[in-house]
Short mmCIF file of C-alpha atoms and ligand atoms in Angstrom, two decimals:
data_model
loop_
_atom_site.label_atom_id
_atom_site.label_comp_id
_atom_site.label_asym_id
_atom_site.label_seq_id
_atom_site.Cartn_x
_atom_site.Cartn_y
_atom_site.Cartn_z
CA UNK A 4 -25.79 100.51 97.98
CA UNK A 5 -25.79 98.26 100.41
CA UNK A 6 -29.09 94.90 99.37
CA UNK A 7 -32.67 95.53 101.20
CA UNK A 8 -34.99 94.35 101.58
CA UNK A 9 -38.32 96.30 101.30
CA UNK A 10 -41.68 94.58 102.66
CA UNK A 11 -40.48 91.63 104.73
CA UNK A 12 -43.60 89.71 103.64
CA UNK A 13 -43.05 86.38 101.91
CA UNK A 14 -42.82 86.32 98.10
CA UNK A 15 -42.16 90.27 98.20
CA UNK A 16 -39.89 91.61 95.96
CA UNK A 17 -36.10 91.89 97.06
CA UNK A 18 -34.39 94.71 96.34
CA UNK A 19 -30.99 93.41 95.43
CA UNK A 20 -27.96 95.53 93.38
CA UNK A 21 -26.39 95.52 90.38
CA UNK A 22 -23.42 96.93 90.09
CA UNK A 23 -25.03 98.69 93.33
CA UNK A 24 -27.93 100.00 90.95
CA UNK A 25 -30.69 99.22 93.34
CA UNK A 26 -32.78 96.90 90.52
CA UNK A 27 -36.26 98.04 92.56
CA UNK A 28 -38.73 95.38 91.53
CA UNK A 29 -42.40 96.69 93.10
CA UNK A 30 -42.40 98.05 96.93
CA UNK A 31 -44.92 95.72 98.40
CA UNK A 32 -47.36 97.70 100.47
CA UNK A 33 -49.32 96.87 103.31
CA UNK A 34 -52.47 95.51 101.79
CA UNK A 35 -50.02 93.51 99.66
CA UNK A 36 -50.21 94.97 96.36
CA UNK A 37 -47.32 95.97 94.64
CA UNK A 38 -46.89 99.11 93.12
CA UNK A 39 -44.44 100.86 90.59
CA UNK A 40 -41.14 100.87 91.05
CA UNK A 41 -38.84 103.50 92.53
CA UNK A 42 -37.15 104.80 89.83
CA UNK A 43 -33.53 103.84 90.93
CA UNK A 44 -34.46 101.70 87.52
CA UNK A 45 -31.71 102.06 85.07
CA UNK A 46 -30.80 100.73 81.98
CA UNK A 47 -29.07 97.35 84.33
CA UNK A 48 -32.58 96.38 85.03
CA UNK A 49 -32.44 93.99 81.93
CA UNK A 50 -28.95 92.70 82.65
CA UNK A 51 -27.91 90.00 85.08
CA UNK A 52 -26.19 90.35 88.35
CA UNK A 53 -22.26 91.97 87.26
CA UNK A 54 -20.04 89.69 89.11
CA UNK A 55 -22.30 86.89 89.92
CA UNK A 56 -19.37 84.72 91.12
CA UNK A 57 -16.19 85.88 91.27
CA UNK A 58 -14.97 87.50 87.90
CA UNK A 59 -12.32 85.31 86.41
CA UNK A 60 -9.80 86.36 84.28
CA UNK A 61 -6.06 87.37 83.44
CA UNK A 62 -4.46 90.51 84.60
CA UNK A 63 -1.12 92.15 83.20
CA UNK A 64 0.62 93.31 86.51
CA UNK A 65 1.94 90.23 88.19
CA UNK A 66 4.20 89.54 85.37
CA UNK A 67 4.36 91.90 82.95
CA UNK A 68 4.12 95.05 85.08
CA UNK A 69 5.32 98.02 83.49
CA UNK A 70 6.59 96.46 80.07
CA UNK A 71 3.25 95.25 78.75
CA UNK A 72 2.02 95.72 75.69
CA UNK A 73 -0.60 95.12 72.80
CA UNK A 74 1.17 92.20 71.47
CA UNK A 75 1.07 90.56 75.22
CA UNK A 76 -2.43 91.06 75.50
CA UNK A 77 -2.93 89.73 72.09
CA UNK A 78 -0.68 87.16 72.83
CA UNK A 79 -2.16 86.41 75.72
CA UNK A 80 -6.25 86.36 74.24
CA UNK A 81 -4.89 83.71 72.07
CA UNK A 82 -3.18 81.42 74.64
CA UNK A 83 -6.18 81.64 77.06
CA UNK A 84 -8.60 80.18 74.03
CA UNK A 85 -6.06 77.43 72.77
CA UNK A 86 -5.13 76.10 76.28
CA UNK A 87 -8.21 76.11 77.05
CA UNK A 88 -8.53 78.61 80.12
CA UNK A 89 -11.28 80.86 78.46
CA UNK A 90 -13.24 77.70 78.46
CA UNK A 91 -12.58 76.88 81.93
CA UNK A 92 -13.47 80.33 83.21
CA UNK A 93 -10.71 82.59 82.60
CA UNK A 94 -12.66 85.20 80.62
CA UNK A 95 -11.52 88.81 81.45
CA UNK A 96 -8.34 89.84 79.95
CA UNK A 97 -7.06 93.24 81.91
CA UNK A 98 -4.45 95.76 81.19
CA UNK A 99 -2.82 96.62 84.68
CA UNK A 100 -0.89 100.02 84.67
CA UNK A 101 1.10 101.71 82.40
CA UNK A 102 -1.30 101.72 79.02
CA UNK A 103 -2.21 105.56 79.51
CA UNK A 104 -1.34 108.34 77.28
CA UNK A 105 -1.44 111.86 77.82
CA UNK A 106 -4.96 113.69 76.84
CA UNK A 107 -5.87 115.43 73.62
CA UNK A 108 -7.30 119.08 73.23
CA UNK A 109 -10.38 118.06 74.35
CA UNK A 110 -9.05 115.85 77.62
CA UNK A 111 -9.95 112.62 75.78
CA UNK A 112 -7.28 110.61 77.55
CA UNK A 113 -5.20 108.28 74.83
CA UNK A 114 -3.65 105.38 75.50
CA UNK A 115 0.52 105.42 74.97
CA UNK A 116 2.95 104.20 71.99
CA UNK A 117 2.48 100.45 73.51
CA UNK A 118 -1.20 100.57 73.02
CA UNK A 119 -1.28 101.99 69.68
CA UNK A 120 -5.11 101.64 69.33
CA UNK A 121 -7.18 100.50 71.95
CA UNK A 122 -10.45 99.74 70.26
CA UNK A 123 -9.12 97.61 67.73
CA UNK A 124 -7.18 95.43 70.82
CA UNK A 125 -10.84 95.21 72.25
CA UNK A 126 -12.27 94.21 69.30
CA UNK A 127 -9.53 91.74 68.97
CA UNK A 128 -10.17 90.48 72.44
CA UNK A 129 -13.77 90.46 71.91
CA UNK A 130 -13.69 88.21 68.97
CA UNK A 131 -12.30 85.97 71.03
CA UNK A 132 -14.95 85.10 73.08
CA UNK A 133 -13.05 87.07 76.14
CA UNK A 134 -13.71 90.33 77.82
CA UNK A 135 -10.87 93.47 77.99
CA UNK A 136 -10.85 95.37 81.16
CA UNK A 137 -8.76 98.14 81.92
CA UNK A 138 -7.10 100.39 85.12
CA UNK A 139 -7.46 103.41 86.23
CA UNK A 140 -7.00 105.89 89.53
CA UNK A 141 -9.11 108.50 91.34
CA UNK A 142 -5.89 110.45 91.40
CA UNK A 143 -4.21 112.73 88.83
CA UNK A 144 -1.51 110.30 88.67
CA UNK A 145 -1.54 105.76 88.63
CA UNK A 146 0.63 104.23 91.22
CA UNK A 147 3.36 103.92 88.26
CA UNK A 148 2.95 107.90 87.18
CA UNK A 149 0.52 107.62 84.58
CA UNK A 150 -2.01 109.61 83.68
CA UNK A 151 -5.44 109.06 85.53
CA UNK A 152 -8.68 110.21 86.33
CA UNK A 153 -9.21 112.97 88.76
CA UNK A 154 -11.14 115.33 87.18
CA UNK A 155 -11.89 113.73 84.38
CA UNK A 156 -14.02 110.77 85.29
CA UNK A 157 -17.35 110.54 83.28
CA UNK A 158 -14.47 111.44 79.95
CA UNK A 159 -12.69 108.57 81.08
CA UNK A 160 -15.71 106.30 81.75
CA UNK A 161 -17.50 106.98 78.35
CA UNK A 162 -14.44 106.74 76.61
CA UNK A 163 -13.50 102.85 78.02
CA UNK A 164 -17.23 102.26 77.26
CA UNK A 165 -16.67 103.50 73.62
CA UNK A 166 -13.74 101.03 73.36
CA UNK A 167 -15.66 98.37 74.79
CA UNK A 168 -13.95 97.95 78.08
CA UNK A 169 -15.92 95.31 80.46
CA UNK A 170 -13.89 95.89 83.16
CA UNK A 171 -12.00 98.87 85.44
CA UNK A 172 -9.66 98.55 87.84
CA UNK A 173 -9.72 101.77 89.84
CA UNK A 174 -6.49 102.23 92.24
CA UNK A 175 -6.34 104.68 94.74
CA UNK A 176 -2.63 105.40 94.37
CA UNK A 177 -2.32 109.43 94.27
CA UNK A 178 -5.67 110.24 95.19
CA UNK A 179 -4.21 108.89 98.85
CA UNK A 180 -2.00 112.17 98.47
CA UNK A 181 -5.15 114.54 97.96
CA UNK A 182 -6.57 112.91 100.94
CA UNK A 183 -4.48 114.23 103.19
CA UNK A 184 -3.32 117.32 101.54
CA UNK A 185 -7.23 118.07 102.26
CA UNK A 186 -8.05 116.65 105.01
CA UNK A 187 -5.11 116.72 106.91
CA UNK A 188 -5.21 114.55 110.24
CA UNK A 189 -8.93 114.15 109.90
CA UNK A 190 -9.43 110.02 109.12
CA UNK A 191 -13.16 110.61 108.76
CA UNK A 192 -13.43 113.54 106.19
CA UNK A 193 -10.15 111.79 104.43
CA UNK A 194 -12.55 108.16 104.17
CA UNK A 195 -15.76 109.83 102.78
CA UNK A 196 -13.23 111.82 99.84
CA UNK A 197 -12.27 108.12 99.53
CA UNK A 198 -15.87 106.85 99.12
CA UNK A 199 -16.86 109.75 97.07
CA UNK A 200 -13.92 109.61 94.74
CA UNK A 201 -15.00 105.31 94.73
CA UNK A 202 -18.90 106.85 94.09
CA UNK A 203 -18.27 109.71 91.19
CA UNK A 204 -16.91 106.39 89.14
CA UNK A 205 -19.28 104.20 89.64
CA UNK A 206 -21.89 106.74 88.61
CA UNK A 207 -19.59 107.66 85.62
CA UNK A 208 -19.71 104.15 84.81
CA UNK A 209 -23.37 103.46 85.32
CA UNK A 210 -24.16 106.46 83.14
CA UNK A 211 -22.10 104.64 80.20
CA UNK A 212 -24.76 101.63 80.21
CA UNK A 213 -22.25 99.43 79.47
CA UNK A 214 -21.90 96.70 81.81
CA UNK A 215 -18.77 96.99 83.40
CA UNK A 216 -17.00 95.33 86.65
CA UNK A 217 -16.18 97.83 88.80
CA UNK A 218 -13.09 96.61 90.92
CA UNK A 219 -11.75 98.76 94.06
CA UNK A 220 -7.91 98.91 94.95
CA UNK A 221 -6.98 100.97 97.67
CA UNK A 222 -4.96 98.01 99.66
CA UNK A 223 -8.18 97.14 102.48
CA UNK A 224 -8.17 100.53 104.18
CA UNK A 225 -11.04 101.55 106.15
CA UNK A 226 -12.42 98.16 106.14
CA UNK A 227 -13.33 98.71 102.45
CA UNK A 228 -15.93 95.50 102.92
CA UNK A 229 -18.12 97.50 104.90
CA UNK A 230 -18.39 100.24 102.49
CA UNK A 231 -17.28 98.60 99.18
CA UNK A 232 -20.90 97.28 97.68
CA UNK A 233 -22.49 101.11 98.67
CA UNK A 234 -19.68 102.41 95.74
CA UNK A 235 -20.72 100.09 93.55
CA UNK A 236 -18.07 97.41 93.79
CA UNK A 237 -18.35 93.89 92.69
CA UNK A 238 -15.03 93.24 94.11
CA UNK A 239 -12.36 95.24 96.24
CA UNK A 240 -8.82 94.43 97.61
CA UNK A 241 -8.40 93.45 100.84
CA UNK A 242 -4.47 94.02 101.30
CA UNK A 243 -1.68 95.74 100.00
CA UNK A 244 0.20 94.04 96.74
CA UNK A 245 0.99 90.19 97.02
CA UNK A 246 4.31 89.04 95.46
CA UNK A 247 5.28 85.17 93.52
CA UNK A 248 6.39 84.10 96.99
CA UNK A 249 4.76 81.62 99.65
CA UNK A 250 5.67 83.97 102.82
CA UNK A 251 3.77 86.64 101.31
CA UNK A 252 0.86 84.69 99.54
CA UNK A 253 0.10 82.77 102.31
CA UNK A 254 0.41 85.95 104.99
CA UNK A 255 -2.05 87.51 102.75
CA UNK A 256 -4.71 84.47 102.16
CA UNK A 257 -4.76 83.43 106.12
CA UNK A 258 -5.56 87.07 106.67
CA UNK A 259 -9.02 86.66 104.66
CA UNK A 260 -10.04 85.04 107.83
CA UNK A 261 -13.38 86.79 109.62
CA UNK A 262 -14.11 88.44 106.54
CA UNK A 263 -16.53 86.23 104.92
CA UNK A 264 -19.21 88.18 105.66
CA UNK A 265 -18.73 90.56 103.66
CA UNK A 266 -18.69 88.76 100.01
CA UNK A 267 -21.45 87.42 98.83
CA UNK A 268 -23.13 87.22 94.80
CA UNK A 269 -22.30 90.89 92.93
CA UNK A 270 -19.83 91.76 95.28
CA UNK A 271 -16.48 89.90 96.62
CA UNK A 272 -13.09 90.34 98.94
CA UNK A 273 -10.82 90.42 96.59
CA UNK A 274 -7.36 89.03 98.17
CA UNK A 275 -5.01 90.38 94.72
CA UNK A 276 -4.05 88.69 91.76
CA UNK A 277 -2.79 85.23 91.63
CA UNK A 278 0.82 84.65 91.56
CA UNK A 279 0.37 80.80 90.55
CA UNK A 280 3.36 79.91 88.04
CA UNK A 281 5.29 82.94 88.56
CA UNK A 282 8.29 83.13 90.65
CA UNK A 283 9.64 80.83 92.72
CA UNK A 284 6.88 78.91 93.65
CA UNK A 285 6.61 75.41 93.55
CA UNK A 286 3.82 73.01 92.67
CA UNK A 287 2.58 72.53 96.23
CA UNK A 288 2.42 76.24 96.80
CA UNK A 289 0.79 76.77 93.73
CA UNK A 290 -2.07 74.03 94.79
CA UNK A 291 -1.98 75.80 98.16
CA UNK A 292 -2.70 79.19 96.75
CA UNK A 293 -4.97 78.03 94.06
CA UNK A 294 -6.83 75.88 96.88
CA UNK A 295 -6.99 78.83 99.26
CA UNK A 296 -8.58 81.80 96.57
CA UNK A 297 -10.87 79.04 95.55
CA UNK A 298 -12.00 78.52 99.57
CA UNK A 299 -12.10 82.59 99.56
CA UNK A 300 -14.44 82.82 96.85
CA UNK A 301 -11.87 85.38 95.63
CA UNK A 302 -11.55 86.49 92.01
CA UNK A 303 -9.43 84.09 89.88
CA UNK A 304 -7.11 86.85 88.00
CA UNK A 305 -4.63 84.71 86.60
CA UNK A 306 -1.14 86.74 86.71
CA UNK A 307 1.02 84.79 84.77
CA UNK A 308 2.97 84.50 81.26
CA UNK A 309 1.13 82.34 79.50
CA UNK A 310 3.04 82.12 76.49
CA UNK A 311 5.64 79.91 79.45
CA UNK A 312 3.21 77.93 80.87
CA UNK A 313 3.85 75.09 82.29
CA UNK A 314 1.80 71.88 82.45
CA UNK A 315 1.37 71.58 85.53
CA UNK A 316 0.74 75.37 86.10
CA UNK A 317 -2.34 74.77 83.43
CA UNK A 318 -3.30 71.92 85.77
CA UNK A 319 -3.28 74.09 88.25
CA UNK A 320 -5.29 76.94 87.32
CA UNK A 321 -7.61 74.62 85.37
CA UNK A 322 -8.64 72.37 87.91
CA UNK A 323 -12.74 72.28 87.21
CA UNK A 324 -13.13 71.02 90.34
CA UNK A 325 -11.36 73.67 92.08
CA UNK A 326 -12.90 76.15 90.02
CA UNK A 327 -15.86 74.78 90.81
CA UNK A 328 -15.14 75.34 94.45
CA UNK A 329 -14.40 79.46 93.77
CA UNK A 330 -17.47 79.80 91.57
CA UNK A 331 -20.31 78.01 93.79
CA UNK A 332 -23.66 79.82 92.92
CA UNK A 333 -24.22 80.34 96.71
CA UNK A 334 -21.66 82.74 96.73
CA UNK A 335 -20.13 81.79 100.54
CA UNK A 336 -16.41 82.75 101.21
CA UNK A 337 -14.79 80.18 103.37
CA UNK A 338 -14.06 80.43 106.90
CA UNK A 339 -11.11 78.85 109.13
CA UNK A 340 -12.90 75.84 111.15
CA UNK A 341 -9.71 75.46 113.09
CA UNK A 342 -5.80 76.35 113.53
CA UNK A 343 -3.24 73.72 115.51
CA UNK A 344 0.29 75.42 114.77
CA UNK A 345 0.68 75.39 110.89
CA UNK A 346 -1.85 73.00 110.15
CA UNK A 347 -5.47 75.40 109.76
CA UNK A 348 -8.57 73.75 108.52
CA UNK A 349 -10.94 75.88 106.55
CA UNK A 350 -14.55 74.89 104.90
CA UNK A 351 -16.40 76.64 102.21
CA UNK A 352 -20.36 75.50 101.83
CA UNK A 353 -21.58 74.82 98.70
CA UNK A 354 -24.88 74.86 96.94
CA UNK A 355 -26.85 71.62 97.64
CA UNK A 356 -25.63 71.09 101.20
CA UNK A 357 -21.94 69.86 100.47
CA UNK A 358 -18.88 71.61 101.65
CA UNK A 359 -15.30 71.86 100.72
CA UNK A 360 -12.82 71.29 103.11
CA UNK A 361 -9.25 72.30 102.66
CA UNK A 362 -6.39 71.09 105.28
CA UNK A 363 -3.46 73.52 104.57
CA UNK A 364 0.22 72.52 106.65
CA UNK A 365 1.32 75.96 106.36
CA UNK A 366 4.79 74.49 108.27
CA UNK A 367 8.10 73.90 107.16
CA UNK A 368 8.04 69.99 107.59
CA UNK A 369 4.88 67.46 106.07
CA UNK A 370 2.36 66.81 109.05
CA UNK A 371 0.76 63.35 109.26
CA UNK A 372 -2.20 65.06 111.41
CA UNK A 373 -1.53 63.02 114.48
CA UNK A 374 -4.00 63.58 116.80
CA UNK A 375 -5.64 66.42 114.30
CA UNK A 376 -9.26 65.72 113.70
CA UNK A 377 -11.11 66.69 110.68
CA UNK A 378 -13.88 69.38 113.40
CA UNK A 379 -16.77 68.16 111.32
CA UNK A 380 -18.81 69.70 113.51
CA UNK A 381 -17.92 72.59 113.65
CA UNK A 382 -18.90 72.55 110.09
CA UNK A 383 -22.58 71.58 110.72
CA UNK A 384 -21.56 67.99 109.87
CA UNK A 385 -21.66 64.71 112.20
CA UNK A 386 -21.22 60.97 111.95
CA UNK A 387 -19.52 59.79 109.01
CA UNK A 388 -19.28 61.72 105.49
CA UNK A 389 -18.88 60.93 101.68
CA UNK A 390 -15.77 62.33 100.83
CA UNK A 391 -13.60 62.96 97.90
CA UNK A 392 -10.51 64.47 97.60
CA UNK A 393 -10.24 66.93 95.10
CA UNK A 394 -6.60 67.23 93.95
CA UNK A 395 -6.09 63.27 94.03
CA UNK A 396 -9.66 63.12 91.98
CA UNK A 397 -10.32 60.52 94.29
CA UNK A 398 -13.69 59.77 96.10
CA UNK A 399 -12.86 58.31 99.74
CA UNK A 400 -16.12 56.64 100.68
CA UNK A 401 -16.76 57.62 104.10
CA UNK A 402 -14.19 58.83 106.45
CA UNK A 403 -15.00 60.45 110.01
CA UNK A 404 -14.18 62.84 112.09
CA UNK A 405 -10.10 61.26 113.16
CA UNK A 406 -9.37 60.61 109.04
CA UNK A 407 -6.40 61.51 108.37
CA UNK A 408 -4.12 61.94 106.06
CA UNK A 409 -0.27 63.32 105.43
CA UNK A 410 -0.19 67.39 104.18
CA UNK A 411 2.78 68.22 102.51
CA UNK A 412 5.35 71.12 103.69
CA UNK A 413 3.26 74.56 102.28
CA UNK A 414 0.67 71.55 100.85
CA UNK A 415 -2.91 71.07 101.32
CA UNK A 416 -5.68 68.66 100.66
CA UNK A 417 -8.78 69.78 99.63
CA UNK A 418 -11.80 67.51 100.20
CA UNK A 419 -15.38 67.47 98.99
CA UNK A 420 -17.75 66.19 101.93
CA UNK A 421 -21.87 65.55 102.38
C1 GLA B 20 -0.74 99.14 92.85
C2 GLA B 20 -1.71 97.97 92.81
C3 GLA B 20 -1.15 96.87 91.93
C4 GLA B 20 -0.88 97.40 90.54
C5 GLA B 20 0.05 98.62 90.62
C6 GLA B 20 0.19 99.31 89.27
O1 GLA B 20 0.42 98.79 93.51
O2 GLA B 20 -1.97 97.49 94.09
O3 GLA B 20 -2.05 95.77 91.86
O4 GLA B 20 -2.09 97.74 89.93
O5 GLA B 20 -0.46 99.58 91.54
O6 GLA B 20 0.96 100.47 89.33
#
């Protein structure tokens, strides 16, 4: 459901989601006095906002794929507590693909030999101090072949909820199939099976009453961020699958552009996992993709093997100031200020009145910026600003609007400015 506002008077109350739960505080009515509330009241009333900033977490996919297991989640619950990324943020750990079982008599679905008993791993990751989420599709059948939910989705929902799952990943995979076997050639009826099939989970999940993220995979079709926060999503993907390389990452995070309206607190473009210290990408690419999710407000689902970590990949993804960036209470995705050939300039505002300011050289050589100004206008800003530059941890004093500064090939330099 999409937030309303009921009574446009000041101090009224705002209807706002949770979760999409429309969290009706009084309708205000024309005399002024408020009234009971409709009763779209559930049991999320009490709770905060799901998804206040973008969730942050691990994921299982990006690296693992197919071949993970308990131990690697295990593994990995450790590793994010004693390097210190639970602290930092990182506190959802989620099983991608491949955990499912077949059902029992009673369609209970189990999870498979790798995942020899879920509640005890969430327990496990619970203790912890971190969150488990989980993955599921609409379809009869997960992108890799595994069982999933059609038919079976308020079993499915009350059983993650009676493991303790926090989180569900639901992929559209199959149900894509069923879409067009039913609605063949006919994009409308095909989208609102889509939404529905989106819909029947998120009320399966609501009726748990167990707080869960509720993220949306089905690659950006039908310009999901119209749609996404009426299904209940606090976040949904915005492309088809990224891969560990800088072609692809950086295709995928330039393409973000015009869609900042859409995210905003409870519910966020999500641009896919990160790929940071997997593959073949190198430290600037790293800071470049770290730099750009943090200017999309995107989700920070780390998607590498922790148990190889580098230091400089834990520098990386630990950046407070960075993180900082991503998780800014006013909730504003970035936008691209301006583009000259490889070099783009994107700013982010930030609670309090500052903004960030990221210079990306996209290009195959370092650019010096000559003759590139900084368009601090076109941010709202003027004259000279404070400035510091994140990466370097280095406050500039005041530059202007011609600072400049050299951008390494795939680089970036991300600035704080007020
Ligand atoms: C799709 C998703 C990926 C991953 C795989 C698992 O491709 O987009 O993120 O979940 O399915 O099979």
């Amino acid at each position: 459901m999409r937030v309303r506002r009921q009574g446009l008077q000041a101090g009224c109350v705002v209807l706002w989601v949770i979760g999409s739960v429309v969290v009706a505080g009084a309708k205000v009515t024309q005399s002024g006095k408020a009234v009971a509330a409709k009763s779209t009241r559930s049991a999320a009333t009490s709770r905060s906002l799901v998804a206040a900033t973008p969730p942050m977490g691990w994921n299982s996919w990006n690296f693992f794929a197919g071949k993970v297991t308990d131990k690697d989640i295990r593994d990995t619950a450790d590793l994010l507590v004693s390097t210190g990324m639970r602290d930092a943020g990182y506190v959802y750990v989620n099983i991608d693909d491949t955990w499912e079982g077949k059902r029992d008599a009673t369609g209970k679905i189990q999870s498979n030999e790798k995942f020899p008993d879920m509640k005890a791993l969430a327990n496990y990751v619970h203790s912890k101090g971190l969150k488990l989420g989980i993955y599921s599709s609409p379809g009869a059948k997960t992108c890799a072949g595994y069982e999933a939910s059609l038919g079976h989705e308020g079993q499915d929902a009350a059983t993650y909820a009676e493991w303790g799952i926090d989180y569900l990943k639901y992929d559209l995979c199959s149900y894509g199939g069923v879409m067009h076997q039913q609605a063949p050639n006919d994009v409308p009826a095909q989208n609102k099976m889509m939404r529905d099939a989106y819909e029947l989970m998120h009320q399966a999940i609501l009726k748990t009453g167990r707080p869960m993220v509720y993220s949306l995979c089905q690659y950006g079709d039908d310009s999901v961020w119209d749609w996404g926060p009426s299904v209940g999503a606090n976040l949904w993907r915005t492309t088809g699958d990224i891969s560990a390389n800088f072609d692809r990452m950086s295709l995928i995070g330039r393409s973000q552009a015009g869609l900042e309206k859409f995210a905003a607190p409870g519910h966020w473009n999500d641009p896919d996992m990160l790929e940071v210290g997997n593959g073949r990408l190198n430290h600037d690419e790293n800071v470049t993709h770290m730099t750009l999710w943090a200017m999309l407000a995107a989700p920070l689902i780390a998607g590498n093997n922790l148990t190889q970590m580098t230091p400089d990949v834990a520098a990386i993804l630990m950046n407070k100031e960075v993180i900082a960036i991503d998780q800014d209470a006013l909730g504003k995705q970035g936008s691209r200020i301006y583009a000259e050939g490889p070099v783009e300039i994107w700013a982010k505002p930030l609670k309090g009145g500052a903004k960030a300011v990221a210079i990306f050289n996209f290009g195959e050589t370092a650019s010096e910026m000559r003759g590139i100004r900084l368009h601090l206008k076109e941010m709202g800003l003027s004259g000279l600003v404070t400035a510091r530059d994140v990466w370097a941890a280095k406050d500039l004093g005041k530059i202007g609007d011609t600072w400049r500064t050299t951008v390494p090939r795939h680089g970036v330099v991300l600035l704080v400015v007020r």
